[in-house]
PDB file of C-alpha atoms and ligand atoms in Angstrom:
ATOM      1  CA  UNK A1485       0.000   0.000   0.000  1.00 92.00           C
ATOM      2  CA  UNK A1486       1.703   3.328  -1.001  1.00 95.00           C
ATOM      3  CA  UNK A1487       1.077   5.753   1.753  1.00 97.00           C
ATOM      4  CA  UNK A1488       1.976   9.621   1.258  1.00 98.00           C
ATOM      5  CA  UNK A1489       1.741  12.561   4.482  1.00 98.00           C
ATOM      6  CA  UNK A1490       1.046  15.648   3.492  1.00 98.00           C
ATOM      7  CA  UNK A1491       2.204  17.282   6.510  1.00 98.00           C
ATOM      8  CA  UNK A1492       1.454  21.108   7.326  1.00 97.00           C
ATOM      9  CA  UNK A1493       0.311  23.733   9.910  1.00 97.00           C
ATOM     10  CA  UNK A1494      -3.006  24.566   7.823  1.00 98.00           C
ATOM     11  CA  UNK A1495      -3.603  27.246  10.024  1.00 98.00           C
ATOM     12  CA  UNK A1496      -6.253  27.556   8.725  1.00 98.00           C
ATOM     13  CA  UNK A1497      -6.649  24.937   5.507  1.00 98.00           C
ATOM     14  CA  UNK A1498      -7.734  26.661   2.122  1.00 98.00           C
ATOM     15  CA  UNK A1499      -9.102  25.943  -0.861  1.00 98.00           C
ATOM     16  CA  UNK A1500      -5.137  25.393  -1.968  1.00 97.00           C
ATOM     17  CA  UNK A1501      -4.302  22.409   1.031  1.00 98.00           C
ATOM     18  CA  UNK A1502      -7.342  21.146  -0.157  1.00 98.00           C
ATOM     19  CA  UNK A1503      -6.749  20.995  -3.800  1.00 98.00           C
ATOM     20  CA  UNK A1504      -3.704  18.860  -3.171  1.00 98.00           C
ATOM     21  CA  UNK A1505      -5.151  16.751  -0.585  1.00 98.00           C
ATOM     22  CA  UNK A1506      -7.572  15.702  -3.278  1.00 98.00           C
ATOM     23  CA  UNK A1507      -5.090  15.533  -5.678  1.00 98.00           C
ATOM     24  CA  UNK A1508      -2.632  13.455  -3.727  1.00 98.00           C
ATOM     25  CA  UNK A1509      -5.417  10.978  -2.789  1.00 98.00           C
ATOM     26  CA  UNK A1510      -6.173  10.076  -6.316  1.00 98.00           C
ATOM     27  CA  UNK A1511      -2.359   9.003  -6.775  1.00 97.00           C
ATOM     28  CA  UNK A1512      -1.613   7.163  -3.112  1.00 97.00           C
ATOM     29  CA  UNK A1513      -3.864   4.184  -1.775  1.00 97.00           C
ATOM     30  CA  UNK A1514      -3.974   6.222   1.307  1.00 98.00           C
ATOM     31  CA  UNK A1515      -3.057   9.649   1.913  1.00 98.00           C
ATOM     32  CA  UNK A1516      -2.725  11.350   5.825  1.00 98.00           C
ATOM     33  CA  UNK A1517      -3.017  15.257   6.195  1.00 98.00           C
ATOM     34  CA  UNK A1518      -0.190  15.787   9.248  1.00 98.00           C
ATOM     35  CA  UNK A1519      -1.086  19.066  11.581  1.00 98.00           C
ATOM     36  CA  UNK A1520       2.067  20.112  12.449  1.00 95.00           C
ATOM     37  CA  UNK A1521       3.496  23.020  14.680  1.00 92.00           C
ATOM     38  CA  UNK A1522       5.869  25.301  12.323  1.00 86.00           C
ATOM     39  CA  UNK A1523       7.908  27.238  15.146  1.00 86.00           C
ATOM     40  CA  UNK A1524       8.038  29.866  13.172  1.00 88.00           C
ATOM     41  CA  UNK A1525       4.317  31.007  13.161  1.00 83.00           C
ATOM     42  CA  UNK A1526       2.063  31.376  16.139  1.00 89.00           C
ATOM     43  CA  UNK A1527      -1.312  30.008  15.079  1.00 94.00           C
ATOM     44  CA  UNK A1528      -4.919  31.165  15.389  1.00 96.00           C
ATOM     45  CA  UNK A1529      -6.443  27.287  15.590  1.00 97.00           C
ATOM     46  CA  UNK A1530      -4.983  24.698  17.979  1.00 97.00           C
ATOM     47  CA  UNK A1531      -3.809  21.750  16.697  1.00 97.00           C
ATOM     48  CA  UNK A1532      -6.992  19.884  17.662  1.00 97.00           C
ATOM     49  CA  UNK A1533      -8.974  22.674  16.492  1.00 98.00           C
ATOM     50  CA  UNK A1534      -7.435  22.106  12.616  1.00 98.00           C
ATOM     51  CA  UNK A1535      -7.107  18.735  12.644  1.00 98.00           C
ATOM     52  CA  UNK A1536     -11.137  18.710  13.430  1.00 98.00           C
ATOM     53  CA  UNK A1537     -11.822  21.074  10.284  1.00 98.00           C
ATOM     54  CA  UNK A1538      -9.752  19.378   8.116  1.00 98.00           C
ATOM     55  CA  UNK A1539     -11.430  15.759   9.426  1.00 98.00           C
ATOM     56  CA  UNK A1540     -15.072  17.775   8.626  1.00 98.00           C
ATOM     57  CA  UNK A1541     -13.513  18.872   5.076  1.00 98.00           C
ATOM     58  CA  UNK A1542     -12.382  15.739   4.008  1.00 98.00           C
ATOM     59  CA  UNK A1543     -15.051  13.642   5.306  1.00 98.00           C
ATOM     60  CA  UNK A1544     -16.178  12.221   1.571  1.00 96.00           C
ATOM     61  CA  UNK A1545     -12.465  10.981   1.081  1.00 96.00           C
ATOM     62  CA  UNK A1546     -12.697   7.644   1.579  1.00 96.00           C
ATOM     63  CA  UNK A1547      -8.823   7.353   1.739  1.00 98.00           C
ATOM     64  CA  UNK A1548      -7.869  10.336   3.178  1.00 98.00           C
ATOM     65  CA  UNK A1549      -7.104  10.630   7.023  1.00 98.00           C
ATOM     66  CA  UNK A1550      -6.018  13.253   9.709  1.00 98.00           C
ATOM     67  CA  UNK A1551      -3.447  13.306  12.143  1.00 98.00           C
ATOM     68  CA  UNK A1552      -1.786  15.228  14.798  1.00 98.00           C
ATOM     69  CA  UNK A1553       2.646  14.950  14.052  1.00 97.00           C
ATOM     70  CA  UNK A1554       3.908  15.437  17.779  1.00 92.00           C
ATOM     71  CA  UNK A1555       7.826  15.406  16.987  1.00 94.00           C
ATOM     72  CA  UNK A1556       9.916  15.095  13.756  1.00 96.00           C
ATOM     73  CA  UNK A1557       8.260  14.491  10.258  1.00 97.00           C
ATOM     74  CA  UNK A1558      10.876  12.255   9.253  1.00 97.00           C
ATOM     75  CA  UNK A1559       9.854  10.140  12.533  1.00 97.00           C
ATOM     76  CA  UNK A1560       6.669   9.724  11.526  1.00 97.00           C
ATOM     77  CA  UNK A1561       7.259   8.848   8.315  1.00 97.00           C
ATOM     78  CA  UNK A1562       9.788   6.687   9.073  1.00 95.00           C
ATOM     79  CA  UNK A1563       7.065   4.305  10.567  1.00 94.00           C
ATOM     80  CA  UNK A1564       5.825   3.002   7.114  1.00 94.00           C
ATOM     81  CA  UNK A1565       7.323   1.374   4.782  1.00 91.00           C
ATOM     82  CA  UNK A1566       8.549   4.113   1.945  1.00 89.00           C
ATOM     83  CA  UNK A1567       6.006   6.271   2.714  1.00 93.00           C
ATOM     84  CA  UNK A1568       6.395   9.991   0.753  1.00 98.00           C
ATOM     85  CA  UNK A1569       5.878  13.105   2.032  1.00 98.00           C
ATOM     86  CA  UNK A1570       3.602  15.476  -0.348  1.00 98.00           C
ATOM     87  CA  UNK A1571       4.196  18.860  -0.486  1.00 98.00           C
ATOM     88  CA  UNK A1572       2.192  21.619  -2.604  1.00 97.00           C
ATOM     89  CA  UNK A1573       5.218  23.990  -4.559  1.00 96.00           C
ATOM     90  CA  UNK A1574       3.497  27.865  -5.507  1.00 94.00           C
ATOM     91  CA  UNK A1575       5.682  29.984  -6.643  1.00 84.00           C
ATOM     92  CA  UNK A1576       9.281  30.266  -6.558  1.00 79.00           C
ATOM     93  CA  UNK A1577       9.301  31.503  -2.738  1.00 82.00           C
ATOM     94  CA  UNK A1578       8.058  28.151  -1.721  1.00 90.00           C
ATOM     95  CA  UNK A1579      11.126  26.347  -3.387  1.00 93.00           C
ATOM     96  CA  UNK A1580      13.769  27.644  -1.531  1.00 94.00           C
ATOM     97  CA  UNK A1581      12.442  26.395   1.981  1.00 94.00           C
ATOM     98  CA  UNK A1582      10.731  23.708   1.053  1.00 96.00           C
ATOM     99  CA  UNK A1583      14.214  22.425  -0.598  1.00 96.00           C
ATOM    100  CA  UNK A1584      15.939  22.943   2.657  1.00 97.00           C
ATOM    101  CA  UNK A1585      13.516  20.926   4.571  1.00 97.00           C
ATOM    102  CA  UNK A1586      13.159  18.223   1.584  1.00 98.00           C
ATOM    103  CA  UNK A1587      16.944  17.676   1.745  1.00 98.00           C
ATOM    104  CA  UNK A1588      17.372  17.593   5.462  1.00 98.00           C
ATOM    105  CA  UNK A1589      14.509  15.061   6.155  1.00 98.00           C
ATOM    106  CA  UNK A1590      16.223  12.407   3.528  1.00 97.00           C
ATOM    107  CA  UNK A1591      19.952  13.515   5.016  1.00 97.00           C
ATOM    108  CA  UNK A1592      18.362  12.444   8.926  1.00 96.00           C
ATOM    109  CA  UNK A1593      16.939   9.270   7.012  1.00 96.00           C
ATOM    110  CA  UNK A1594      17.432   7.973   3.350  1.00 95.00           C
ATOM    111  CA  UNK A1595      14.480   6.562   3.288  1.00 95.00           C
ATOM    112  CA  UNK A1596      12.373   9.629   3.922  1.00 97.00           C
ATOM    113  CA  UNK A1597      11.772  11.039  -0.055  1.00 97.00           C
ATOM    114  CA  UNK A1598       9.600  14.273  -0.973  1.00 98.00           C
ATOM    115  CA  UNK A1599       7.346  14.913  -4.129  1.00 98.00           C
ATOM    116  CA  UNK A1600       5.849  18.050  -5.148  1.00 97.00           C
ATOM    117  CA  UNK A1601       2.316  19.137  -6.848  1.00 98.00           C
ATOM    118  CA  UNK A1602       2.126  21.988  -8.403  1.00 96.00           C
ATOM    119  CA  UNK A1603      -0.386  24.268  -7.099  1.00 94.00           C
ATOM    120  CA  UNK A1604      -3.114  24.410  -9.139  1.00 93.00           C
ATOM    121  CA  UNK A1605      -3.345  27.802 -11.029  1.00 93.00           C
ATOM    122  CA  UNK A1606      -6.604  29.355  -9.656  1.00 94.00           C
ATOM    123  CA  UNK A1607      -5.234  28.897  -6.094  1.00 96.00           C
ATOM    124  CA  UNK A1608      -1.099  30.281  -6.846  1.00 94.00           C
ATOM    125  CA  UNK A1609      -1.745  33.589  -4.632  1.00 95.00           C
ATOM    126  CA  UNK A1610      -3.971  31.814  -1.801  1.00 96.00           C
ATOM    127  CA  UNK A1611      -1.903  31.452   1.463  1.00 96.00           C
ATOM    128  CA  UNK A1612      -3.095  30.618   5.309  1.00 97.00           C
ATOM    129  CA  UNK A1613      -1.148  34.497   6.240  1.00 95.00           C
ATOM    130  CA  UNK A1614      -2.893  35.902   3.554  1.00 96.00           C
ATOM    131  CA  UNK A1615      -6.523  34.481   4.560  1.00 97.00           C
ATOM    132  CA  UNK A1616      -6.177  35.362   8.302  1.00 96.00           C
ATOM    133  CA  UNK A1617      -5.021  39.012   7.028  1.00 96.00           C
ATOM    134  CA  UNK A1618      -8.214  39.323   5.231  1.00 97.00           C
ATOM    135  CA  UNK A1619     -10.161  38.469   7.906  1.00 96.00           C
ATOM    136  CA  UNK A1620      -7.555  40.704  10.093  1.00 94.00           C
ATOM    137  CA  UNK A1621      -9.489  43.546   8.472  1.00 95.00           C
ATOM    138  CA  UNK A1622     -12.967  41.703   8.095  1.00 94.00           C
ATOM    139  CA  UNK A1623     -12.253  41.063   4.220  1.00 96.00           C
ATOM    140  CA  UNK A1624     -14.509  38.673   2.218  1.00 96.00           C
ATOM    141  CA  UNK A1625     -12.553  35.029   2.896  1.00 97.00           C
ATOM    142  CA  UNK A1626     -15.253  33.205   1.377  1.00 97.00           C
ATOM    143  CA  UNK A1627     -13.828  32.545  -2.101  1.00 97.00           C
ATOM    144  CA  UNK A1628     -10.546  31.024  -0.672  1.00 98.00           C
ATOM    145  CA  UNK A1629     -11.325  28.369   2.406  1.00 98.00           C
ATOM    146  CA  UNK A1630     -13.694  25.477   2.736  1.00 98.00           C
ATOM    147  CA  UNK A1631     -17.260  26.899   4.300  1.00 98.00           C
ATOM    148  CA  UNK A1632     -16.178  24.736   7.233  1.00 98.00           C
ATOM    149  CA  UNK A1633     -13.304  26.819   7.824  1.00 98.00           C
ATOM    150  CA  UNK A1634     -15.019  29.896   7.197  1.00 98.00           C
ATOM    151  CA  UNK A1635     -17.757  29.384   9.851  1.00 97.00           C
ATOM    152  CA  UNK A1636     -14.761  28.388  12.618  1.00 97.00           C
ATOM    153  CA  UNK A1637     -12.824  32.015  11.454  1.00 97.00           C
ATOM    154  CA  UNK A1638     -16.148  33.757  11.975  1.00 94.00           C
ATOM    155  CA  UNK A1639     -16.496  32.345  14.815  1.00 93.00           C
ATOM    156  CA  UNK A1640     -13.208  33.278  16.300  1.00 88.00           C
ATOM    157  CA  UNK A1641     -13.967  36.872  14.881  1.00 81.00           C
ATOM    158  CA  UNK A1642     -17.086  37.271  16.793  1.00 77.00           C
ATOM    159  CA  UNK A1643     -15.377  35.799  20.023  1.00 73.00           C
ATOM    160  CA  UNK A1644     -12.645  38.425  19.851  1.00 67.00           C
TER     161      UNK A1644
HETATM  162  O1  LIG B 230       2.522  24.711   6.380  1.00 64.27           O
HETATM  163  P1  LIG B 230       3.936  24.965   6.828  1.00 64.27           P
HETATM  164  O2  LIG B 230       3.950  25.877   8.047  1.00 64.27           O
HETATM  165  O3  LIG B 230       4.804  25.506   5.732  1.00 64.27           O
HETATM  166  O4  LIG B 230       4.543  23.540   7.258  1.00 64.27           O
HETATM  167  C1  LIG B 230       5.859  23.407   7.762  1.00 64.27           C
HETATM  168  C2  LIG B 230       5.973  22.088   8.522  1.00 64.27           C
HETATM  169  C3  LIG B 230       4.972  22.062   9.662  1.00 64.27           C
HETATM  170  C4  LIG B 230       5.683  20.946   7.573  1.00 64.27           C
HETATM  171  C5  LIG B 230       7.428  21.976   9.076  1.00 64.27           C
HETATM  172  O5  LIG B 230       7.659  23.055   9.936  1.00 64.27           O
HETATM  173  C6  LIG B 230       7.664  20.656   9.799  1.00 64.27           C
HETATM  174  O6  LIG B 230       7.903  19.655   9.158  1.00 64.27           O
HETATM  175  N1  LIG B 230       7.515  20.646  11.151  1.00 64.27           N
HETATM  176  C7  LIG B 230       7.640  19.445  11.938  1.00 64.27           C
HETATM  177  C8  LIG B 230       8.942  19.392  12.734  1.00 64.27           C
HETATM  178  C9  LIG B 230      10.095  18.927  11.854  1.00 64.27           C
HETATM  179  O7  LIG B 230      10.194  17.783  11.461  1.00 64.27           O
HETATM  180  N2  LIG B 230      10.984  19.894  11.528  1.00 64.27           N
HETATM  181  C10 LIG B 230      12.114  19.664  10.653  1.00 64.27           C
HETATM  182  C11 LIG B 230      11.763  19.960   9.202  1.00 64.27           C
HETATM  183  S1  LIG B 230      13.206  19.884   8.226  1.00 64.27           S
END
């Protein structure tokens, strides 16, 4: 069974994440959306928080499931046999980190490889920053994240 992760902080997911997600499950038998912490951001969900939205959002994929990564990415891949991780690529900006972190999960283990999707075209510009700025200045969001996600970020608006 050829398992990919498709590990991220989807803080929140948009209609981007979830263009791969749907993409990547069509190529692997089963496909697992990772929540992870970057420790570079500070987040506006919790981790259970997201991993619930995306578990709502994805509910029709029959081989698509959601999990929490508490650790190292190459750990938890490391638990299957050749599993890949998935990354989406945007623009050029993306590569440069997303190399770095491809390279240095193989160089901790071999056996840990990385493929890229291209993003799909209508969804290039559309960013988790760039959604939560929107809202930041009450901004229609509805165009760019699942309805799911957009009812949770109203939510959190109106709590504020
Ligand atoms: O959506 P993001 O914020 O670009 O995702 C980055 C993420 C969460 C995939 C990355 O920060 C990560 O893999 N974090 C888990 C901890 C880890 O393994 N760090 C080493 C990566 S080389």
């Amino acid at each position: 069974m050829k398992v990919a992760v498709y590990p991220g902080s989807f803080d929140p997911l948009t209609n981007g994440h979830f263009d791969i997600i749907k993409r990547a499950a069509k190529i692997f038998d089963k496909l697992i959306v990772l929540v992870s912490v970057n420790s570079c951001k500070s987040p506006m969900f919790s981790l259970q928080e997201r991993c619930a939205m995306i578990k709502e959002v994805t509910a029709t994929c029959q081989n698509v499931q959601v999990d929490i990564l508490d650790g190292l990415l190459a750990d938890y891949v490391s638990r299957f046999d050749h599993a890949v991780i998935v990354k989406g690529l945007r623009a050029l900006s993306d590569f440069e980190a997303e190399f770095q972190m491809a390279l240095m999960n193989r160089d901790y283990d071999e056996n840990v490889e990385t493929m890229f999707l291209m993003t799909g075209v209508n969804y290039a510009f559309i960013s988790s920053s760039i959604v939560k700025e929107l809202d930041r200045y009450h901004g229609d969001i509805s165009k760019y994240v699942p309805d799911v996600v957009q009812q949770e970020i109203l939510k959190k608006r109106g709590s504020k």
